[in-house]
Short mmCIF file of the N, C-alpha and C atoms (twelve columns), coordinates in Angstrom:
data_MODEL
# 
_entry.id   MODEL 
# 
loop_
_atom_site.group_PDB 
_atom_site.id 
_atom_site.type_symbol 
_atom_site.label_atom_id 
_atom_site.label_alt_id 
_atom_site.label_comp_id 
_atom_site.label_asym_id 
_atom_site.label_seq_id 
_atom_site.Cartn_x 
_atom_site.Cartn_y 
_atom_site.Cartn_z 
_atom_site.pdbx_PDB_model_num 
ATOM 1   N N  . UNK A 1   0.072  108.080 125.457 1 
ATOM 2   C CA . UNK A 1   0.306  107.588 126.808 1 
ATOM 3   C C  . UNK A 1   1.774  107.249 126.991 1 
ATOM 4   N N  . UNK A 2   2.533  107.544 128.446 1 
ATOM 5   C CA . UNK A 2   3.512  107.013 128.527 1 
ATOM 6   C C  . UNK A 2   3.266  105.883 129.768 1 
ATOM 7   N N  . UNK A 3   4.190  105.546 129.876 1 
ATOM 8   C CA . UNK A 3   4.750  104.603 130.956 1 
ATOM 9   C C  . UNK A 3   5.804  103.935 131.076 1 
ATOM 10  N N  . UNK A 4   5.955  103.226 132.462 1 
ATOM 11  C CA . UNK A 4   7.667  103.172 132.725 1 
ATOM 12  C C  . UNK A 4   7.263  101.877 133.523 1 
ATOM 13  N N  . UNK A 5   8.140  100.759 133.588 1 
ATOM 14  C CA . UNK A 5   7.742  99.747  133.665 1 
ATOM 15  C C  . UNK A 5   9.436  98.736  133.893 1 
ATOM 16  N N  . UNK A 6   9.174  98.160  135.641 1 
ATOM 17  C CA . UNK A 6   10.286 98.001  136.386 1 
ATOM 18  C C  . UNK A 6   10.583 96.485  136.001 1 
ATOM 19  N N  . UNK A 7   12.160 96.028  136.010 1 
ATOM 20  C CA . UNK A 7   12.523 94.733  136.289 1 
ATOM 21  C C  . UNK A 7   13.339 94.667  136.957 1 
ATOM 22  N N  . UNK A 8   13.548 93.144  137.773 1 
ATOM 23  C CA . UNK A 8   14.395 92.595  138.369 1 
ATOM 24  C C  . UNK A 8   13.417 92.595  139.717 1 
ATOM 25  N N  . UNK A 9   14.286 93.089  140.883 1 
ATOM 26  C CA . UNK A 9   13.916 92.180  142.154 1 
ATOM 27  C C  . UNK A 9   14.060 91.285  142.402 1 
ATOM 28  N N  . UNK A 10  13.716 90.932  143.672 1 
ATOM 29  C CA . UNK A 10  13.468 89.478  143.985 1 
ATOM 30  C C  . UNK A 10  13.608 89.391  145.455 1 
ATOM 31  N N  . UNK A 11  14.446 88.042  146.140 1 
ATOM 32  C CA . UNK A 11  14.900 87.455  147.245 1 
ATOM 33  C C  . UNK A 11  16.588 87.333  147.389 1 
ATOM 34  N N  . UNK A 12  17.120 88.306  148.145 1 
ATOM 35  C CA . UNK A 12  18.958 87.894  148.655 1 
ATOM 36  C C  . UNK A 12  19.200 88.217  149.717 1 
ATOM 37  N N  . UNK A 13  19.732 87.458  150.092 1 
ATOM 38  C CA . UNK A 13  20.687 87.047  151.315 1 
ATOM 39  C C  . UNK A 13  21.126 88.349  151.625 1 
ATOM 40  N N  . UNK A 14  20.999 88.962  152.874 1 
ATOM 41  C CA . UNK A 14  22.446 89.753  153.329 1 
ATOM 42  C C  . UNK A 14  23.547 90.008  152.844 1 
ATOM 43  N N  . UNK A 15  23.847 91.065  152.633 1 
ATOM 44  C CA . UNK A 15  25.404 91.657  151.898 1 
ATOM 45  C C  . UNK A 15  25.300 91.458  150.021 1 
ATOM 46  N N  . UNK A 16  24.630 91.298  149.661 1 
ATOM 47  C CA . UNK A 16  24.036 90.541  148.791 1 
ATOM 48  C C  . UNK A 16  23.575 92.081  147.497 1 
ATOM 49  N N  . UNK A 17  23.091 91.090  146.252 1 
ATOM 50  C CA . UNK A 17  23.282 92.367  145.421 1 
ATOM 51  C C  . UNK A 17  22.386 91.963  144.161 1 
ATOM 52  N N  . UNK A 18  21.567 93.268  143.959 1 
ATOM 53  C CA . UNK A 18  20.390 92.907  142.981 1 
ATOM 54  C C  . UNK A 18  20.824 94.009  142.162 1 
ATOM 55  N N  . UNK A 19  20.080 94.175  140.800 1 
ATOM 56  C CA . UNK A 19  20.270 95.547  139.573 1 
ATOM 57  C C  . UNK A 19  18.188 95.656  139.357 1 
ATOM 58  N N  . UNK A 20  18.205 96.602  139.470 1 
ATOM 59  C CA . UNK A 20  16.478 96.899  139.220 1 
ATOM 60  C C  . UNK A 20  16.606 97.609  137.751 1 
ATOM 61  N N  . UNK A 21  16.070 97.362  136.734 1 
ATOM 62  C CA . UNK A 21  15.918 97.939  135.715 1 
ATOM 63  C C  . UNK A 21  14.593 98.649  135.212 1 
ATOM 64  N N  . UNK A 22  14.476 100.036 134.764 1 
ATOM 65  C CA . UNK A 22  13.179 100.421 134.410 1 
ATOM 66  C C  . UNK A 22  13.162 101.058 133.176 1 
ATOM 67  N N  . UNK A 23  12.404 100.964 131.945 1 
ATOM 68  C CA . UNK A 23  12.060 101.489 130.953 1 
ATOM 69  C C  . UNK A 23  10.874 102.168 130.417 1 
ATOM 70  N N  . UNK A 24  11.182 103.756 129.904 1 
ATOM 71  C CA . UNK A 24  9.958  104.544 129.966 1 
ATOM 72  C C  . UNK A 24  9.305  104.252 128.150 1 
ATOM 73  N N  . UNK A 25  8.485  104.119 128.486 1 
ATOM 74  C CA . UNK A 25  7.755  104.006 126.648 1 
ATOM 75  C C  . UNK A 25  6.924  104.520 126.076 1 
ATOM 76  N N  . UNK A 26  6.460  105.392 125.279 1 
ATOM 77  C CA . UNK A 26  5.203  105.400 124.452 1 
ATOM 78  C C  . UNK A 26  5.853  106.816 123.921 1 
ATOM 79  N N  . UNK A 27  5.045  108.074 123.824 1 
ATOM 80  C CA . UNK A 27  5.100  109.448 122.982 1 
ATOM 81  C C  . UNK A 27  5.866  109.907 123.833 1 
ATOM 82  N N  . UNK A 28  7.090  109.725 124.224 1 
ATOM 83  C CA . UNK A 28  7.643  110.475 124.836 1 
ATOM 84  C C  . UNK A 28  8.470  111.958 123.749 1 
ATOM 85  N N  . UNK A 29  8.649  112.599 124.686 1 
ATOM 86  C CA . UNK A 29  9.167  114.257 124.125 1 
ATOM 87  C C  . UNK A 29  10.434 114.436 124.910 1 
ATOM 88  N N  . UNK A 30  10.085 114.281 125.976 1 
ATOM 89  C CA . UNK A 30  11.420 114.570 126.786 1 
ATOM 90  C C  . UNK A 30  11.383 113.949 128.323 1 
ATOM 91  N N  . UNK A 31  12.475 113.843 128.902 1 
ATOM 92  C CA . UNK A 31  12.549 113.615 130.422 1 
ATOM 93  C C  . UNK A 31  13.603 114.108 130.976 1 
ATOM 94  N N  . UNK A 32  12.615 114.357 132.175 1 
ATOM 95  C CA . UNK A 32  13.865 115.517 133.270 1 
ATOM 96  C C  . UNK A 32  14.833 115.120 133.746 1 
ATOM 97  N N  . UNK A 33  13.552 113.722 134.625 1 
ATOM 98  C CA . UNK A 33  14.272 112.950 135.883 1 
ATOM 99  C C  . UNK A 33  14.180 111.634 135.744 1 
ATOM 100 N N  . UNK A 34  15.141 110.913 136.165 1 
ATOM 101 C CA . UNK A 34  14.033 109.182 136.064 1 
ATOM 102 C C  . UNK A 34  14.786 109.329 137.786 1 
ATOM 103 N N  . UNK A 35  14.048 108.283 138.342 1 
ATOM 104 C CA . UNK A 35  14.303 107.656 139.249 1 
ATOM 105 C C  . UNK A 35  13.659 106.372 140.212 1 
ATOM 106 N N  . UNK A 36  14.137 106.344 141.370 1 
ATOM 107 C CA . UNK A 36  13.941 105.193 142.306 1 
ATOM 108 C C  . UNK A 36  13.339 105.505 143.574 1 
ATOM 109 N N  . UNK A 37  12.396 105.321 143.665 1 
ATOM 110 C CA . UNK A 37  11.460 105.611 145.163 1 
ATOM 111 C C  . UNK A 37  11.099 104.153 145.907 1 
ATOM 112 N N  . UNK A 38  10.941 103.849 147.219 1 
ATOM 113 C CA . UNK A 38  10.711 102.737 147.888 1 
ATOM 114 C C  . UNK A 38  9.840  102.824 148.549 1 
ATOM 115 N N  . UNK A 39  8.887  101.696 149.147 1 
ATOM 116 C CA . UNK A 39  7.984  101.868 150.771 1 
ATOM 117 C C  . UNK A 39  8.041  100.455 150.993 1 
ATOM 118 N N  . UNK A 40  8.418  100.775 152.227 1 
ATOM 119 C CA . UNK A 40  8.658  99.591  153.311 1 
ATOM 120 C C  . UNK A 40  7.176  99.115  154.048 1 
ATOM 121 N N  . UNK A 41  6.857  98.372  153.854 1 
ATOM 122 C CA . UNK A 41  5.547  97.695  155.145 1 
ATOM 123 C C  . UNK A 41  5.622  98.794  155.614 1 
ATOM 124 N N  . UNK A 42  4.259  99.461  156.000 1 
ATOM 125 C CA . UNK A 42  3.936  100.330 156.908 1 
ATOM 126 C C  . UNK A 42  4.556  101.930 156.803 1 
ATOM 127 N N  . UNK A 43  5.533  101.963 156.222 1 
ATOM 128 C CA . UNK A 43  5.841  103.498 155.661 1 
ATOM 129 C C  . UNK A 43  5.643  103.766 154.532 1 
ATOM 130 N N  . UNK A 44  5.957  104.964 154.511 1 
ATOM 131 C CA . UNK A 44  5.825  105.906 153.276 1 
ATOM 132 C C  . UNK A 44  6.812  105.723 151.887 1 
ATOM 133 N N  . UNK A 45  6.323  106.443 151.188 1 
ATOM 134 C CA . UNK A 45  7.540  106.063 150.217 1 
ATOM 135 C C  . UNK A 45  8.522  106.868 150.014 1 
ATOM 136 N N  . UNK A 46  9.700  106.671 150.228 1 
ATOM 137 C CA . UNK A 46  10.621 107.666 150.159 1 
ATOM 138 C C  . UNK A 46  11.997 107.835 148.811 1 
ATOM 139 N N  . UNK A 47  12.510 108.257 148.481 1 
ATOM 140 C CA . UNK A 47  13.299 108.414 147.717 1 
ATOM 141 C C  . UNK A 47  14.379 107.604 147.900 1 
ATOM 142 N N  . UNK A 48  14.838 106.701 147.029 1 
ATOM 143 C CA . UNK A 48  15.832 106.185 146.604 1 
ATOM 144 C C  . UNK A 48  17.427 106.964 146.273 1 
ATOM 145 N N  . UNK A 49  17.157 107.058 144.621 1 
ATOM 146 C CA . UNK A 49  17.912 107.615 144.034 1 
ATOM 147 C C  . UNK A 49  17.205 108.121 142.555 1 
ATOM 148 N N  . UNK A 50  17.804 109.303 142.243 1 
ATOM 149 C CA . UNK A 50  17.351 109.674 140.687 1 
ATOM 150 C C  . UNK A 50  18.038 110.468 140.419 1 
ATOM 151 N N  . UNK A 51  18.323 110.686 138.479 1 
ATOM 152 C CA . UNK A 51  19.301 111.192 137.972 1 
ATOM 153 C C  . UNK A 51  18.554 111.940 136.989 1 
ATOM 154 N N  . UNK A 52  18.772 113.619 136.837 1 
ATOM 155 C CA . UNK A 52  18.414 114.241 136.263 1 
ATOM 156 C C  . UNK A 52  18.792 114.121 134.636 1 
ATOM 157 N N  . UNK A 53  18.594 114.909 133.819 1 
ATOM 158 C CA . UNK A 53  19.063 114.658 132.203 1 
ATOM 159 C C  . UNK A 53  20.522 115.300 132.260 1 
ATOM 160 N N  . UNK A 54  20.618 115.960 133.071 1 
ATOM 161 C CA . UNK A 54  22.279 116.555 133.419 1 
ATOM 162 C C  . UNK A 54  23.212 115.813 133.798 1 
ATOM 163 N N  . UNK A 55  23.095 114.945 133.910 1 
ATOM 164 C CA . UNK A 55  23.440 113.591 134.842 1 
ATOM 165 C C  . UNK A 55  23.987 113.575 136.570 1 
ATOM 166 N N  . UNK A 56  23.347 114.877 136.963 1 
ATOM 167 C CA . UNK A 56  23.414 115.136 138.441 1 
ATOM 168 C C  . UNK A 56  22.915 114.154 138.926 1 
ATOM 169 N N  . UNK A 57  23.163 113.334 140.276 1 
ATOM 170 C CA . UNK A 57  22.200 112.347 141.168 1 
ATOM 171 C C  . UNK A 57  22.446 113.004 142.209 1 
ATOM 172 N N  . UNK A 58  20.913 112.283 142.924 1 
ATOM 173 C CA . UNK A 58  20.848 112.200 144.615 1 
ATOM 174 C C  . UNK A 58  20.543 111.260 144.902 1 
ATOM 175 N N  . UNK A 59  21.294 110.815 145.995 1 
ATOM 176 C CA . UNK A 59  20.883 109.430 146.617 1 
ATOM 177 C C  . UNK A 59  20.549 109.569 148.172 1 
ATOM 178 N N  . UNK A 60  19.784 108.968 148.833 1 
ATOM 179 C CA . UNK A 60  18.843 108.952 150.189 1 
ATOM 180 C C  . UNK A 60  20.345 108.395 150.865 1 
ATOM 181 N N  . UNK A 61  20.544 109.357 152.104 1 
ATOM 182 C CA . UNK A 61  21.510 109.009 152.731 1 
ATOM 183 C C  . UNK A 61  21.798 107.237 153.189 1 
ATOM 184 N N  . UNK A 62  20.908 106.911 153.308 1 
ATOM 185 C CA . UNK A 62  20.914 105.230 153.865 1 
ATOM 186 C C  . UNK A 62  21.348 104.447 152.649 1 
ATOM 187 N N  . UNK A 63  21.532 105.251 151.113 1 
ATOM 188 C CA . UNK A 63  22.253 104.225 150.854 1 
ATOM 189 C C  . UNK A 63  23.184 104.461 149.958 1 
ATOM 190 N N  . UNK A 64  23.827 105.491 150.097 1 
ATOM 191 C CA . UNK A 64  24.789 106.132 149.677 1 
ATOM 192 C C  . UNK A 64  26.084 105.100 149.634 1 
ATOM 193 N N  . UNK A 65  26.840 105.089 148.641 1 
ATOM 194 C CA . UNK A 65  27.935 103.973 148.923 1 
ATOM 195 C C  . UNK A 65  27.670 102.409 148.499 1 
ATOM 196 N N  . UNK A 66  26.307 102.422 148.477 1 
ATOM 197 C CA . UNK A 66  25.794 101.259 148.237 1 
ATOM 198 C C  . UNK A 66  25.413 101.037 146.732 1 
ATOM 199 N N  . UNK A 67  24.866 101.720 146.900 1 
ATOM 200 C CA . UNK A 67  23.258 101.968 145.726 1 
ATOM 201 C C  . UNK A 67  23.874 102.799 144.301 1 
ATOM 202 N N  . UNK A 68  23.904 102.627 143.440 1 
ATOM 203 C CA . UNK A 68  24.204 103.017 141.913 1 
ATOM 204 C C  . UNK A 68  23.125 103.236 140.997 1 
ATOM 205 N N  . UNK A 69  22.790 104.752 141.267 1 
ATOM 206 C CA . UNK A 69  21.869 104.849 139.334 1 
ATOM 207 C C  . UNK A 69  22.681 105.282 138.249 1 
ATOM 208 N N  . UNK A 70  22.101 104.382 136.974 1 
ATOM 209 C CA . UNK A 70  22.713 104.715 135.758 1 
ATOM 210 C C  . UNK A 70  21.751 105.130 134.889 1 
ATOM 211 N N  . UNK A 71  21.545 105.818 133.900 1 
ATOM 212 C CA . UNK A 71  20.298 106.364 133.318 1 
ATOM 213 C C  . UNK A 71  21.327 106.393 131.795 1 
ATOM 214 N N  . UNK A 72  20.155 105.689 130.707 1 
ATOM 215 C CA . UNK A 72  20.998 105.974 129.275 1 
ATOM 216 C C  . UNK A 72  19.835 106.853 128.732 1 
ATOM 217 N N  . UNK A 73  20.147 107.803 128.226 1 
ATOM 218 C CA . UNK A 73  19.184 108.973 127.515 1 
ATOM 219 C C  . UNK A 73  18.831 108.849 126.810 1 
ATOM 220 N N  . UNK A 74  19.277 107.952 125.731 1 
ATOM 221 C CA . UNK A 74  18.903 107.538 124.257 1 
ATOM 222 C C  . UNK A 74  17.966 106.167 124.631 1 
ATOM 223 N N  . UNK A 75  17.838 105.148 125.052 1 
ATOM 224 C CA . UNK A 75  17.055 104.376 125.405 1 
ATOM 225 C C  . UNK A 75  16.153 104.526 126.451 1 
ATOM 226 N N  . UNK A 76  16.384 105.885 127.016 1 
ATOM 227 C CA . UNK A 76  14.966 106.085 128.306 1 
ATOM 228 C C  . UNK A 76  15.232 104.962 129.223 1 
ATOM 229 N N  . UNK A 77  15.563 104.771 129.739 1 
ATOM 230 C CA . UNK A 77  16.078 103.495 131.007 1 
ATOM 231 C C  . UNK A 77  16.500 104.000 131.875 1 
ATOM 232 N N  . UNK A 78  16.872 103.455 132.268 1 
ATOM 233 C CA . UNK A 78  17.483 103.511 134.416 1 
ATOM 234 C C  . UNK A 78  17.673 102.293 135.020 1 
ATOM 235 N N  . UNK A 79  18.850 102.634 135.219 1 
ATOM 236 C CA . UNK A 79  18.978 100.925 136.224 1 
ATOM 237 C C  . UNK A 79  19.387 101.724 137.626 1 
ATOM 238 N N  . UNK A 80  19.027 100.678 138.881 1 
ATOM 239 C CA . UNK A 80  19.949 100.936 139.688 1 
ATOM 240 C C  . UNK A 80  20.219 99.521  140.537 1 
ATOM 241 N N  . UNK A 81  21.929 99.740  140.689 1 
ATOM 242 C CA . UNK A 81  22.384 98.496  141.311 1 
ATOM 243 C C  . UNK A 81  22.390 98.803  142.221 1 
ATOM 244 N N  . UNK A 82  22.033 97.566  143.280 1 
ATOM 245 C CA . UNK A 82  22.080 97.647  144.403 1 
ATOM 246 C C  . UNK A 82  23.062 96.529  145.368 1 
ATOM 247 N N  . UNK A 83  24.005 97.018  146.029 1 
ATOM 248 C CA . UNK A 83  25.305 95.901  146.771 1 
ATOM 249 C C  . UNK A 83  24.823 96.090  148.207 1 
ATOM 250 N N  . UNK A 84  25.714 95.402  148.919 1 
ATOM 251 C CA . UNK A 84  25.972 94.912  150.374 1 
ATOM 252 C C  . UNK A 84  24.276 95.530  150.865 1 
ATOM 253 N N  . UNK A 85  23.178 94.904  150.303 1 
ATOM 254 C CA . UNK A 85  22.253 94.972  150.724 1 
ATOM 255 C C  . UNK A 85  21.880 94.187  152.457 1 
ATOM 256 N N  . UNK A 86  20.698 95.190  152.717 1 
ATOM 257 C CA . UNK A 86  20.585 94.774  154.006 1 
ATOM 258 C C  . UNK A 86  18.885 94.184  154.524 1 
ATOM 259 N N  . UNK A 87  18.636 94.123  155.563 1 
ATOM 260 C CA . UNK A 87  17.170 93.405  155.740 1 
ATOM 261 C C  . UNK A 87  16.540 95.069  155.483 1 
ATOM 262 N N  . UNK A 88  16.894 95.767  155.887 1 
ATOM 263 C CA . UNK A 88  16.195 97.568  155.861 1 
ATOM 264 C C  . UNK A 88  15.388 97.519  154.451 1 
ATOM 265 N N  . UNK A 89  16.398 97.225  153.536 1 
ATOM 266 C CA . UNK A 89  16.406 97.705  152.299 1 
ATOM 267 C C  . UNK A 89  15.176 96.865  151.727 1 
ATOM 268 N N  . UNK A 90  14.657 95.884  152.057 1 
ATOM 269 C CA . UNK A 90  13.352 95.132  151.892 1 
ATOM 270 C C  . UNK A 90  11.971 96.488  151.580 1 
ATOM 271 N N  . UNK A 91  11.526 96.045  150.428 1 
ATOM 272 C CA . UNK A 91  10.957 97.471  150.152 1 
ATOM 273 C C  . UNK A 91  9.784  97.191  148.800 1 
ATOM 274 N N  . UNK A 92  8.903  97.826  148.779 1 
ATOM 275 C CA . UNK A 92  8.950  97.926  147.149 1 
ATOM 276 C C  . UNK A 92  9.183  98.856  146.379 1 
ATOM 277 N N  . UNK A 93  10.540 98.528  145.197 1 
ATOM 278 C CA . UNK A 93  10.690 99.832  144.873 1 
ATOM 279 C C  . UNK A 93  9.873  100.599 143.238 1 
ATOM 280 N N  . UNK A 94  10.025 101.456 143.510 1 
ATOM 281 C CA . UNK A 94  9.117  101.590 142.270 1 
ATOM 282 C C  . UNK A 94  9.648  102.950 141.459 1 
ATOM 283 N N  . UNK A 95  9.807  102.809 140.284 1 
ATOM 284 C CA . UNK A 95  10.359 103.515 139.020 1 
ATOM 285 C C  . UNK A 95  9.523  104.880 138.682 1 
ATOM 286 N N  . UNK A 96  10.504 105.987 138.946 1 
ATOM 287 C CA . UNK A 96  9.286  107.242 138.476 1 
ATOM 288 C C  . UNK A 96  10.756 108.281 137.511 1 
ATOM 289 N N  . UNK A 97  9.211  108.590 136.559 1 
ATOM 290 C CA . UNK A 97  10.088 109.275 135.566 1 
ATOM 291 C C  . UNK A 97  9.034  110.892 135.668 1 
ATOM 292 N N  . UNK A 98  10.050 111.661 135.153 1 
ATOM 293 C CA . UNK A 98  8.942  113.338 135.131 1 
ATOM 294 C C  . UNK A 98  9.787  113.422 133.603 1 
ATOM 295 N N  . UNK A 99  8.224  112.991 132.426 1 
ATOM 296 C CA . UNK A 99  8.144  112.700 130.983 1 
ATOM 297 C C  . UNK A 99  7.165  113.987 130.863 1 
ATOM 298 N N  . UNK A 100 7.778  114.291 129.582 1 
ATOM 299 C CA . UNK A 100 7.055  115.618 129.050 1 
ATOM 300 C C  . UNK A 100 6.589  114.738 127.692 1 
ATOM 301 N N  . UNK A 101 4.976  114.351 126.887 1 
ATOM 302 C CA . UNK A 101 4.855  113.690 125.712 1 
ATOM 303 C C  . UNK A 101 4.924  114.709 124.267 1 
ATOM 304 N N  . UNK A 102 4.377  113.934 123.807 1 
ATOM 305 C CA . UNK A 102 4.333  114.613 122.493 1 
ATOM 306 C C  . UNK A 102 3.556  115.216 122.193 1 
ATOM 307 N N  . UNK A 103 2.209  115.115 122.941 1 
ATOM 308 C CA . UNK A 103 1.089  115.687 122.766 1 
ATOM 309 C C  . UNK A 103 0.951  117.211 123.551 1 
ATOM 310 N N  . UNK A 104 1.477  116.853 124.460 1 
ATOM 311 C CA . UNK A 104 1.179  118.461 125.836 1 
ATOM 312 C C  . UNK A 104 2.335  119.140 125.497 1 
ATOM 313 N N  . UNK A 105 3.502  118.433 125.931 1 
ATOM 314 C CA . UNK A 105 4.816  119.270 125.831 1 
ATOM 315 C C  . UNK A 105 4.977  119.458 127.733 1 
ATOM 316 N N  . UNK A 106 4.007  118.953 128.590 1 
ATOM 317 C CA . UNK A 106 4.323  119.693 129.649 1 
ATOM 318 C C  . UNK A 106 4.615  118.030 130.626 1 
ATOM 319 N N  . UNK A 107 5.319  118.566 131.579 1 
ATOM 320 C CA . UNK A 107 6.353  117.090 132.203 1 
ATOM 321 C C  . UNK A 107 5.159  116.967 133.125 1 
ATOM 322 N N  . UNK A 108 4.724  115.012 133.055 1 
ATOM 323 C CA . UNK A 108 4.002  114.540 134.435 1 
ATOM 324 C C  . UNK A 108 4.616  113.622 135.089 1 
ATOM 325 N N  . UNK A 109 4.497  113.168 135.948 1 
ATOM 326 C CA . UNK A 109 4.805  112.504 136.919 1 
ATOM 327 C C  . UNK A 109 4.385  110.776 136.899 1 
ATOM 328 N N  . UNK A 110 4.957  110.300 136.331 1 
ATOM 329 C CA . UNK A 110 4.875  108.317 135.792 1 
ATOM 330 C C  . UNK A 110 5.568  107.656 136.786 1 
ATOM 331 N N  . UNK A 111 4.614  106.734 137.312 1 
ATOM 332 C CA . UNK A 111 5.269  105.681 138.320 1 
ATOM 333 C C  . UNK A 111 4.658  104.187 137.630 1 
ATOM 334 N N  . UNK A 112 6.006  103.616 137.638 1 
ATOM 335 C CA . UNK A 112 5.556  102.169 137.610 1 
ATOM 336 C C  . UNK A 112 4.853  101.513 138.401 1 
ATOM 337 N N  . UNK A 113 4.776  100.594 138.491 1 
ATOM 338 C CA . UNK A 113 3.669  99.223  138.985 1 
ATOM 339 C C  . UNK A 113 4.561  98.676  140.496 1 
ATOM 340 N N  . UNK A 114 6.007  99.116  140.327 1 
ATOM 341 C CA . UNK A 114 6.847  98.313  141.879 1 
ATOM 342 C C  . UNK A 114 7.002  97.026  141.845 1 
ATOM 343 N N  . UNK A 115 8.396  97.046  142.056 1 
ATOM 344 C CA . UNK A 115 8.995  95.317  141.830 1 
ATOM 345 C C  . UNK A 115 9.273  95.184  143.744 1 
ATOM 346 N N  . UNK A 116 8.988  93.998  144.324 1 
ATOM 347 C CA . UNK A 116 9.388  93.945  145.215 1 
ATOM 348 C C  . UNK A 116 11.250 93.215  145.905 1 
ATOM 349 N N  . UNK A 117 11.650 93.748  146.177 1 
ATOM 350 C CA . UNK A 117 13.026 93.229  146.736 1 
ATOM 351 C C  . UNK A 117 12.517 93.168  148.259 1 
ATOM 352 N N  . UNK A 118 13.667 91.769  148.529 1 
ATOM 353 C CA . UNK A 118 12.656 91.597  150.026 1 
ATOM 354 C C  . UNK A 118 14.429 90.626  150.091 1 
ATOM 355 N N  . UNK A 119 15.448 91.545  151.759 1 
ATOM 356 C CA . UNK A 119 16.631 90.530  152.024 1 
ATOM 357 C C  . UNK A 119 16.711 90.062  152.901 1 
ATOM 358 N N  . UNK A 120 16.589 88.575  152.970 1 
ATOM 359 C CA . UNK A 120 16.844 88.091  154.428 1 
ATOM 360 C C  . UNK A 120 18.124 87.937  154.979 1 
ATOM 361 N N  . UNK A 121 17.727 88.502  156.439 1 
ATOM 362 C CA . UNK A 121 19.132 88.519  157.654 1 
ATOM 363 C C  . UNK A 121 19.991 86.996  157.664 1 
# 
């Protein structure tokens, strides 16, 4: 079994600045992608940011400039910082990795549990 499993979050102020940390664990073999997906009350979940094993990123236009993923390959992690946060950005975000184990060899799709960040105006 794998899994990936988020920290940090919380409550900040406007303009304000959190780091979300996530770590993938168990038989892992390999990983493609890690990344950061969100859903806001009432929407969908949409893409954050995520960084391939190439160390290519994409980040969701809304928070480009803002928003920082870092991914270490050797520890399976991912952080992403987040600055001059806004009330928008209130979300839960949640950690997904595409892990290939030891057992299959073939990449699935692992989402954490979702830490909530929530900023007041």
């Amino acid at each position: 079994q794998v899994q990936v499993v988020e920290s940090g979050g919380g409550l900040v102020q406007y303009g304000g600045s959190l780091r979300l940390s996530c770590a993938a664990s168990g038989n892992i073999f390999s990983i493609s992608t890690m990344g950061w997906y969100r859903q806001a009350p009432g929407k969908g979940r949409e893409l954050v940011a995520q960084q391939s094993n190439d160390g290519t990123t994409n980040y969701a236009d809304s928070v480009k400039g803002r928003f920082t993923i870092s991914r270490d390959n050797v520890k399976n992690t991912v952080s992403l910082q987040m600055n001059s946060l806004k009330p928008e950005d209130t979300a839960t975000y949640y950690c997904n990795g595409i892990i290939a184990t030891m057992f299959s060899y073939n990449y699935v799709e692992v989402w954490g549990q979702g830490t909530l960040v929530k900023v007041s105006s």
